[in-house]
Amino acid sequence: MSEPTPPAGVRLRPGAPLLWCRCLLAVEPGQLVLVETPEGTRVGRVLVAPGQLLGPPYPEPVGTLQRLADDVERAAWEAERFQPRAGRALAEEIARRGPDSP
């Protein structure tokens, strides 16, 4: 029986939990990659390279790392990082008041 392949830890957005991914290529921490997840294809940053894990046992992979992100995907990911995010209560208040309220 062959040794299990260690996954990579990828964060899809700041503050999100790590997503463990099967690797189809060698990656280094800090690289932006394209990941196939159960919810679709997303861009994320590698935080844990496969070679950094001690083990087995390894975390169970949830996604598959497909390739490095291209320039357009990297730019979109970086831009999204700096978009303000309203909390649920604030979003509900905005929806309740409507766009013409002070």
Coordinates of C-alpha atoms in Angstrom, one line a residue:
M1 CA 0.0 0.0 0.0
S2 CA 1.4 3.4 -0.9
E3 CA 2.0 6.3 1.5
P4 CA -0.9 8.9 1.5
T5 CA 0.0 12.2 -0.2
P6 CA -0.1 15.2 2.1
P7 CA -2.6 17.9 1.3
A8 CA -2.0 21.7 1.1
G9 CA -3.7 24.1 3.4
V10 CA -5.4 26.9 1.4
R11 CA -7.3 29.9 2.8
L12 CA -10.0 31.2 0.3
R13 CA -10.5 34.6 2.0
P14 CA -9.1 36.4 5.1
G15 CA -10.3 34.9 8.3
A16 CA -11.7 31.8 6.7
P17 CA -10.7 28.3 8.0
L18 CA -8.1 26.4 6.1
L19 CA -9.3 24.2 3.3
W20 CA -7.2 21.1 2.8
C21 CA -6.7 20.3 -0.8
R22 CA -5.2 17.4 -2.9
C23 CA -2.3 18.8 -4.9
L24 CA -1.8 18.2 -8.6
L25 CA 1.4 20.4 -8.6
A26 CA 4.1 21.5 -6.2
V27 CA 3.2 24.7 -4.3
E28 CA 4.8 27.0 -1.8
P29 CA 3.2 29.1 1.0
G30 CA 2.1 32.5 -0.2
Q31 CA 1.2 31.4 -3.8
L32 CA -2.3 32.1 -5.1
V33 CA -3.9 29.0 -6.6
L34 CA -7.1 27.8 -8.2
V35 CA -9.0 25.3 -6.1
E36 CA -11.9 23.0 -7.1
T37 CA -14.2 22.9 -4.0
P38 CA -17.7 21.3 -3.5
E39 CA -19.1 24.8 -4.0
G40 CA -17.2 25.4 -7.3
T41 CA -13.8 26.8 -8.4
R42 CA -12.3 29.5 -6.1
V43 CA -8.9 31.3 -5.8
G44 CA -7.1 31.0 -2.5
R45 CA -3.7 31.5 -0.9
V46 CA -1.5 28.5 0.1
L47 CA -0.7 28.7 3.8
V48 CA 0.6 25.2 4.4
A49 CA 2.6 23.4 1.7
P50 CA 2.4 19.6 1.6
G51 CA 6.0 19.3 2.6
Q52 CA 5.3 21.2 5.9
L53 CA 3.0 18.6 7.3
L54 CA 4.3 16.0 9.7
G55 CA 2.5 12.7 9.4
P56 CA 0.6 10.7 8.3
P57 CA -2.2 10.9 9.4
Y58 CA -3.0 13.9 7.3
P59 CA -6.2 16.1 7.3
E60 CA -8.8 14.8 4.9
P61 CA -8.7 16.8 1.6
V62 CA -12.0 18.6 0.8
G63 CA -10.9 20.3 -2.5
T64 CA -8.4 19.8 -5.3
L65 CA -5.7 22.3 -6.1
Q66 CA -5.8 22.7 -9.9
R67 CA -3.1 25.3 -10.9
L68 CA -1.5 28.6 -10.0
A69 CA -3.8 31.6 -10.3
D70 CA -3.3 33.8 -13.4
D71 CA -2.8 37.6 -13.3
V72 CA -6.5 38.3 -13.7
E73 CA -7.5 35.9 -10.9
R74 CA -4.8 37.2 -8.6
A75 CA -5.9 40.8 -9.2
A76 CA -9.6 39.9 -8.4
W77 CA -8.6 38.0 -5.3
E78 CA -6.5 40.9 -4.0
A79 CA -9.3 43.4 -4.7
E80 CA -11.9 41.3 -2.9
R81 CA -9.6 41.2 0.2
F82 CA -10.1 45.0 0.7
Q83 CA -13.9 45.1 0.1
P84 CA -15.7 46.1 3.3
R85 CA -18.0 43.4 4.6
A86 CA -21.1 44.4 6.6
G87 CA -22.2 42.2 9.4
R88 CA -25.6 40.5 9.3
A89 CA -27.2 43.0 11.6
L90 CA -25.9 46.0 9.6
A91 CA -27.1 44.4 6.3
E92 CA -30.6 43.8 7.7
E93 CA -30.8 47.4 9.0
I94 CA -29.8 48.7 5.6
A95 CA -32.4 46.5 3.9
R96 CA -35.1 47.5 6.4
R97 CA -34.5 51.3 6.1
G98 CA -34.2 51.3 2.3
P99 CA -31.8 53.2 0.1
D100 CA -33.3 56.7 0.6
S101 CA -32.9 56.8 4.4
P102 CA -30.3 58.9 6.2

